[in-house]
Short mmCIF file of C-alpha atoms in Angstrom, two decimals:
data_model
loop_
_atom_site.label_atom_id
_atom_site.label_comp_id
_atom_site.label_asym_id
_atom_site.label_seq_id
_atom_site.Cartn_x
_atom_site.Cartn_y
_atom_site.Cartn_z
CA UNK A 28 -8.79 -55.76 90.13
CA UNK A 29 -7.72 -59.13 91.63
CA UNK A 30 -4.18 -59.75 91.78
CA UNK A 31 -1.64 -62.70 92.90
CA UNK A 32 0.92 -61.97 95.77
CA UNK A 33 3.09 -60.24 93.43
CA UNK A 34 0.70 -57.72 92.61
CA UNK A 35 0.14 -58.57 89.05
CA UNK A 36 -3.43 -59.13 87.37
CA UNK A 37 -4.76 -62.77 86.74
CA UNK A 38 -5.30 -61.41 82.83
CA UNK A 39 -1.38 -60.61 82.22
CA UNK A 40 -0.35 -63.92 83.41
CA UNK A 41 -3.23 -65.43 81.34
CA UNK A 42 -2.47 -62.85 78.21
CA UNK A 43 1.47 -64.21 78.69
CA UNK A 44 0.40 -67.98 78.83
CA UNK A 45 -1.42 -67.02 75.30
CA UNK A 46 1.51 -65.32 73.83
CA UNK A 47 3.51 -68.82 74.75
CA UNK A 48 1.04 -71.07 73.47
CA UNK A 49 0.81 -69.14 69.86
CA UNK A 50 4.95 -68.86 69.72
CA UNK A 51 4.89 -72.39 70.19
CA UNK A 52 2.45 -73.09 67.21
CA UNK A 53 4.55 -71.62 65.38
CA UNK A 54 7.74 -72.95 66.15
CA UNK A 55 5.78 -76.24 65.56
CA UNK A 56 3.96 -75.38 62.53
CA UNK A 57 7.68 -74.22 61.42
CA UNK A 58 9.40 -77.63 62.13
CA UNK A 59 6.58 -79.63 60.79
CA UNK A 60 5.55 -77.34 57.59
CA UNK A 61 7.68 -77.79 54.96
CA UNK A 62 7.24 -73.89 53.99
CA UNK A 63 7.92 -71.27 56.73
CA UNK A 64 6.11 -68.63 56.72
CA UNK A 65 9.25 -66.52 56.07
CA UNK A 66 10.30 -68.90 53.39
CA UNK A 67 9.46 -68.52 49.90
CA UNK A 68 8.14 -71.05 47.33
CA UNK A 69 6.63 -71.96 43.84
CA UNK A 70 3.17 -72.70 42.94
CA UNK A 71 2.13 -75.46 40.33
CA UNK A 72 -0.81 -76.99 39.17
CA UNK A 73 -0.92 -81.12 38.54
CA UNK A 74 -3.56 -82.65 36.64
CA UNK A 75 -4.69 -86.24 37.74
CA UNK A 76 -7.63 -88.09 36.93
CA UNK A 77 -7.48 -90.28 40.09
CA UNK A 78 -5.40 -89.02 43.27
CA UNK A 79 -4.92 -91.79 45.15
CA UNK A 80 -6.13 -90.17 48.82
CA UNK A 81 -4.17 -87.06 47.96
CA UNK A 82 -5.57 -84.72 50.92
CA UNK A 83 -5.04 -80.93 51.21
CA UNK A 84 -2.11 -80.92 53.24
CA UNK A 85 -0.33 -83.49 52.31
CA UNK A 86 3.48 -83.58 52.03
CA UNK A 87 5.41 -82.94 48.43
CA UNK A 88 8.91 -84.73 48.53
CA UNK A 89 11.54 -84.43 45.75
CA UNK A 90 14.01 -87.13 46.01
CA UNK A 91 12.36 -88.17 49.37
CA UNK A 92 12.79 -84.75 51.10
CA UNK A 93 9.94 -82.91 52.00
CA UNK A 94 10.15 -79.72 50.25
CA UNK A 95 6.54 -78.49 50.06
CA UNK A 96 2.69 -79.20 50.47
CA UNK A 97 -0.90 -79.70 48.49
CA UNK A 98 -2.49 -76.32 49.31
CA UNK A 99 -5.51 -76.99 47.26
CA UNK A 100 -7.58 -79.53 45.63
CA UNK A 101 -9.69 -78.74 42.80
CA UNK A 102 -12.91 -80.78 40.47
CA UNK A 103 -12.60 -80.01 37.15
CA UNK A 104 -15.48 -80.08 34.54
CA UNK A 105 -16.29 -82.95 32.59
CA UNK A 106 -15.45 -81.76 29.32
CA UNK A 107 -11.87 -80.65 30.57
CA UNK A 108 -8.65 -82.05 28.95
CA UNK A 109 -5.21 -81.89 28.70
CA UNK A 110 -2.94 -83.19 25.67
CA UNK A 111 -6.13 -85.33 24.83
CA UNK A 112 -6.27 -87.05 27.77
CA UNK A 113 -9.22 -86.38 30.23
CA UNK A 114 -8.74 -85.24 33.78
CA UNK A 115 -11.06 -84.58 36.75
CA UNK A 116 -8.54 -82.95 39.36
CA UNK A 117 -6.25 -80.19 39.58
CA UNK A 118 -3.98 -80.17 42.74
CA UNK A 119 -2.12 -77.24 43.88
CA UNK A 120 0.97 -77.56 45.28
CA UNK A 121 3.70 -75.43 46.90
CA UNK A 122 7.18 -76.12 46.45
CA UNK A 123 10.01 -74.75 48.34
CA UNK A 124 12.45 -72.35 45.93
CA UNK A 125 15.44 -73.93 46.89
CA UNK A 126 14.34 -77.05 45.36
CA UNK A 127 12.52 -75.74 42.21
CA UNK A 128 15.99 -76.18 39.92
CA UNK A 129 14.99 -80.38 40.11
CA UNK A 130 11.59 -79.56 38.92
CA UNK A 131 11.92 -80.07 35.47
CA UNK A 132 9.51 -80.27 32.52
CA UNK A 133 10.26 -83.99 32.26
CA UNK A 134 9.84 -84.44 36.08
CA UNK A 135 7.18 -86.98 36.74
CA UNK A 136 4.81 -86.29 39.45
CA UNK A 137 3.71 -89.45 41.42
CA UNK A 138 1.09 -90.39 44.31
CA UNK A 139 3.20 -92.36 46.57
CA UNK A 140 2.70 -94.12 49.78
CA UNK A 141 4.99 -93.72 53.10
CA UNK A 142 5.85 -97.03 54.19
CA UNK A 143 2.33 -99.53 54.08
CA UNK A 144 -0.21 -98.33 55.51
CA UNK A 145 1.67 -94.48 56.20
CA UNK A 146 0.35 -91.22 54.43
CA UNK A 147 -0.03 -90.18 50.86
CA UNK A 148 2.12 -87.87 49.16
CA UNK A 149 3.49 -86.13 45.91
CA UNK A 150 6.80 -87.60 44.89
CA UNK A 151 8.32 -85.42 42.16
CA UNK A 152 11.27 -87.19 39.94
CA UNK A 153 14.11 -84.87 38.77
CA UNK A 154 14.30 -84.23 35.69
CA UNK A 155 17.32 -84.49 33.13
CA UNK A 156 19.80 -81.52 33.04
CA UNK A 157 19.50 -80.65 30.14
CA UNK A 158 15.59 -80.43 30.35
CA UNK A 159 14.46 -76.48 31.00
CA UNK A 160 13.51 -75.84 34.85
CA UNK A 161 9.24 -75.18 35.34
CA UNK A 162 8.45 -71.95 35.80
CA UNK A 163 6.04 -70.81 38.45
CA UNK A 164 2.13 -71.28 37.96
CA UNK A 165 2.65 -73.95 35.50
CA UNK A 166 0.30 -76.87 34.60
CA UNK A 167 1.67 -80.06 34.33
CA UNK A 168 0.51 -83.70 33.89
CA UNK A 169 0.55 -86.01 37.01
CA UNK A 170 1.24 -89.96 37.00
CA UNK A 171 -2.10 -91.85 37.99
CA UNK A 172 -2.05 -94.24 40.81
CA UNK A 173 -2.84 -97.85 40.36
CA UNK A 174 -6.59 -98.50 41.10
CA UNK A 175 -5.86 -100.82 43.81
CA UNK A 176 -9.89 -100.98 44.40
CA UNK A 177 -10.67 -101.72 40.99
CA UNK A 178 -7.42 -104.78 40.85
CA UNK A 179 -9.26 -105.78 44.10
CA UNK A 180 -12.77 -105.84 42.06
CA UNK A 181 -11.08 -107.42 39.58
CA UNK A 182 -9.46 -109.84 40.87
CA UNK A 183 -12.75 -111.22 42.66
CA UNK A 184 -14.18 -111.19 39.74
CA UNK A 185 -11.88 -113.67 37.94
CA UNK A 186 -11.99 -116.00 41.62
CA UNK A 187 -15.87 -116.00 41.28
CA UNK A 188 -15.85 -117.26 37.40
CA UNK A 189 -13.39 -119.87 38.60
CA UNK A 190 -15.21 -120.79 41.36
CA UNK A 191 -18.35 -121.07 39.42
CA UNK A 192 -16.33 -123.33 36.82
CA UNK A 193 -15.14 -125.29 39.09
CA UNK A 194 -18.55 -125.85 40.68
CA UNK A 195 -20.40 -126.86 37.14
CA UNK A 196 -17.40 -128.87 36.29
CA UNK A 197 -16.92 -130.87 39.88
CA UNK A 198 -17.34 -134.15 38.74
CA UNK A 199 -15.25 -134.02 35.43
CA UNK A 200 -12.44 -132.57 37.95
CA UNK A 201 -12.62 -135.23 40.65
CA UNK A 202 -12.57 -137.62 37.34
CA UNK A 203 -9.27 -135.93 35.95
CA UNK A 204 -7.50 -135.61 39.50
CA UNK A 205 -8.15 -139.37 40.23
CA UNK A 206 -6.84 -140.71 37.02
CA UNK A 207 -3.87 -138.40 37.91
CA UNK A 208 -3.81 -139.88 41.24
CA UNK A 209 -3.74 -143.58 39.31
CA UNK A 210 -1.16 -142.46 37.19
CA UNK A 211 1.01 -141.00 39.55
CA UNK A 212 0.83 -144.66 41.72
CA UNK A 213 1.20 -146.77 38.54
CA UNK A 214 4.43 -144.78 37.70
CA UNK A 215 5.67 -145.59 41.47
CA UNK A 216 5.05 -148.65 40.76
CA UNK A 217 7.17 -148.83 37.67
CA UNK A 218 9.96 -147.18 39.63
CA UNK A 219 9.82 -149.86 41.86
CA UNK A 220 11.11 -153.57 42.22
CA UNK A 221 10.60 -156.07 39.23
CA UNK A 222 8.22 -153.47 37.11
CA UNK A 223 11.72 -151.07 37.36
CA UNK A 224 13.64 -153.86 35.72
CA UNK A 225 10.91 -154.19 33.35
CA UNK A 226 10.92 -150.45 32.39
CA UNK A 227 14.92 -150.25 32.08
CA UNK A 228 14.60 -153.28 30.03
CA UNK A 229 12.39 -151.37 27.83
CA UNK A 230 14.19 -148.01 27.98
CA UNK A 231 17.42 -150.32 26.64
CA UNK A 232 14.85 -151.61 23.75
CA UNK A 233 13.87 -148.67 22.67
CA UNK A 234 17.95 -147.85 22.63
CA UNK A 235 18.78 -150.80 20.41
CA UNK A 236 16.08 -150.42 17.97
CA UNK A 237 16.77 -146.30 17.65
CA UNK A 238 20.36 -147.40 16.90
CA UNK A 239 19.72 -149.99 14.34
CA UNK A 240 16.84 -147.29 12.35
CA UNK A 241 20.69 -144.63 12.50
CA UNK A 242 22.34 -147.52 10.76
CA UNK A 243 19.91 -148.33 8.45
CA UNK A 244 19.29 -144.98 7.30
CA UNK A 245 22.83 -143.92 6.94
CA UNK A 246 22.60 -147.03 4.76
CA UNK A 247 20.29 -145.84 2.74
CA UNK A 248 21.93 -142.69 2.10
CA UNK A 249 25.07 -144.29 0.44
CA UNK A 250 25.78 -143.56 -3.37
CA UNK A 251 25.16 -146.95 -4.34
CA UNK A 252 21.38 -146.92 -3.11
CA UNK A 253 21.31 -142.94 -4.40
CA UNK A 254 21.92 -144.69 -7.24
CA UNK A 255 19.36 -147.04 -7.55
CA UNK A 256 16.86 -144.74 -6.84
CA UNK A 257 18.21 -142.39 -10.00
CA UNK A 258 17.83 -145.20 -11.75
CA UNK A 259 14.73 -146.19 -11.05
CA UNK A 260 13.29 -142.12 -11.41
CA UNK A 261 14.79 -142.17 -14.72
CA UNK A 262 12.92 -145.32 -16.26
CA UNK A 263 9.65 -143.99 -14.93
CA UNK A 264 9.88 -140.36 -16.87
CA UNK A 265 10.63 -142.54 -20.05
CA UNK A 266 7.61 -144.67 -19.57
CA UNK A 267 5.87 -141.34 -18.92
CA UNK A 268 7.11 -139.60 -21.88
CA UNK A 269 6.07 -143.01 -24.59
CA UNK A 270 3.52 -141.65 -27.04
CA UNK A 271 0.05 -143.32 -26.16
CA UNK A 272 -0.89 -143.45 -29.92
CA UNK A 273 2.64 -145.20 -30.70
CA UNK A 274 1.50 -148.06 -27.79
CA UNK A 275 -1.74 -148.10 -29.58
CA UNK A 276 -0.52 -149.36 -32.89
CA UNK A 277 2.02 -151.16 -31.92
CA UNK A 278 -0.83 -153.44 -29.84
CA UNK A 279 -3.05 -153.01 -32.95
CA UNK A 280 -0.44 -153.90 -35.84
CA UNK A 281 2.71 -155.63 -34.38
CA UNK A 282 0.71 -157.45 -31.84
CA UNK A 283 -1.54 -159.24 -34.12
CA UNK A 284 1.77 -159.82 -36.15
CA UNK A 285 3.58 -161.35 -33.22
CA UNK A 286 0.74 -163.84 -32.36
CA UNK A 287 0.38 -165.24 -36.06
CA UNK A 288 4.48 -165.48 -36.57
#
């Protein structure tokens, strides 16, 4: 069996560089994991109907601190539902005992973003104190992620009908922009030199004659002209109220009397 100078096999040495390389997984795997493998956790399931690029792996945070991981993605049926509202994915997730007491039943269980572009992840919300703590292997509800793709698809779908208005509608818009573009100029030119006097002139017009229309209706509204118009209601409900057959004879009989006296 071939050996080095020392007198030790080739395979120990290689059977000791294997025994370094695994401890060092998993001192790695126990600095980047949120769950050691020592270290013992909670399992729940969340319901979404969209994830968001939820992965298996991916970190769970409560308050921002990683506590836990997505151990397992599931696609449920079609017909499946929860408190009447459809859903198409169940995510396991792993959370770290020592931070199960925030998990409440009114915790609300987000897809979140790290920084821009960084990874997905599970942001749970505390709950309220006096809400009761979730018990392990529950199901709860998660918060659906915006559809950014379907805001994107949206959104191009609104530029193209605008675009396509604005085409079929080209020459009424140059029309409208250029009268703008003539009214903007004339008012510069109204704000300038002589056409400025004339406009402050006019703004001093407009002024007087406001003023003089205050007078003359808080003239009108004096008693005495209250008055007259009293006056002149009441002797129009008594001509209203004079019998039409009275009139009649009057014409017929005291008419013809006052023409032959």
């Amino acid at each position: 069996m071939p050996s080095n100078g020392k007198g030790l096999p080739k395979e120990f040495w290689v059977g000791i560089l294997f025994c370094l390389v695994v401890v060092l997984l998993i001192i790695f795997g126990w600095v980047m994991g949120a769950i050691g493998p020592l270290q013992s956790h909670s399992r729940f399931y969340v319901l979404y109907n969209f994830a968001g690029g939820i992965e298996v792996g991916s970190p769970v945070r409560v308050s921002g601190v990683k506590v836990g991981k997505v151990s397992k993605i599931e696609f449920l049926p079609e017909t499946a539902e929860t408190n009447q509202d459809r859903v198409t994915l169940k995510l396991t997730i792993d959370v770290s005992n020592k931070a199960v007491p925030s998990v409440r039943q009114d915790s609300r269980f987000y897809v979140n973003m790290a920084g821009i572009i960084g990874e997905k992840y599970i942001e749970i919300s505390p709950g309220s104190s006096n809400s009761p703590v979730v018990q392990n292997g529950a199901v709860l509800r998660g918060v659906d992620p915006p559809r950014i793709d379907q805001l994107l698809s949206q959104g191009y779908g609104v530029f193209g009908r605008i675009m396509d208005f604005m085409d079929e509608n080209e020459k009424t818009l140059t029309e409208f922009l250029g009268g703008m573009k003539e009214l903007i100029a004339d008012a510069n030119k109204l704000l300038k030199g002589r056409e400025r006097q004339k406009l402050i002139t006019l703004i001093d017009n407009l002024n007087a004659v406001t003023s003089d229309m205050h007078d003359l209706s808080s003239k009108i509204k004096n008693p005495e002209t209250q008055k007259f118009y009293d006056q002149i209601y009441e002797l129009v409900d008594r001509a209203h109220k004079i019998d039409k057959p009275v009139i009649k004879q009057f014409l017929q009989e005291e008419g013809i009397r006052a023409r032959i006296f």
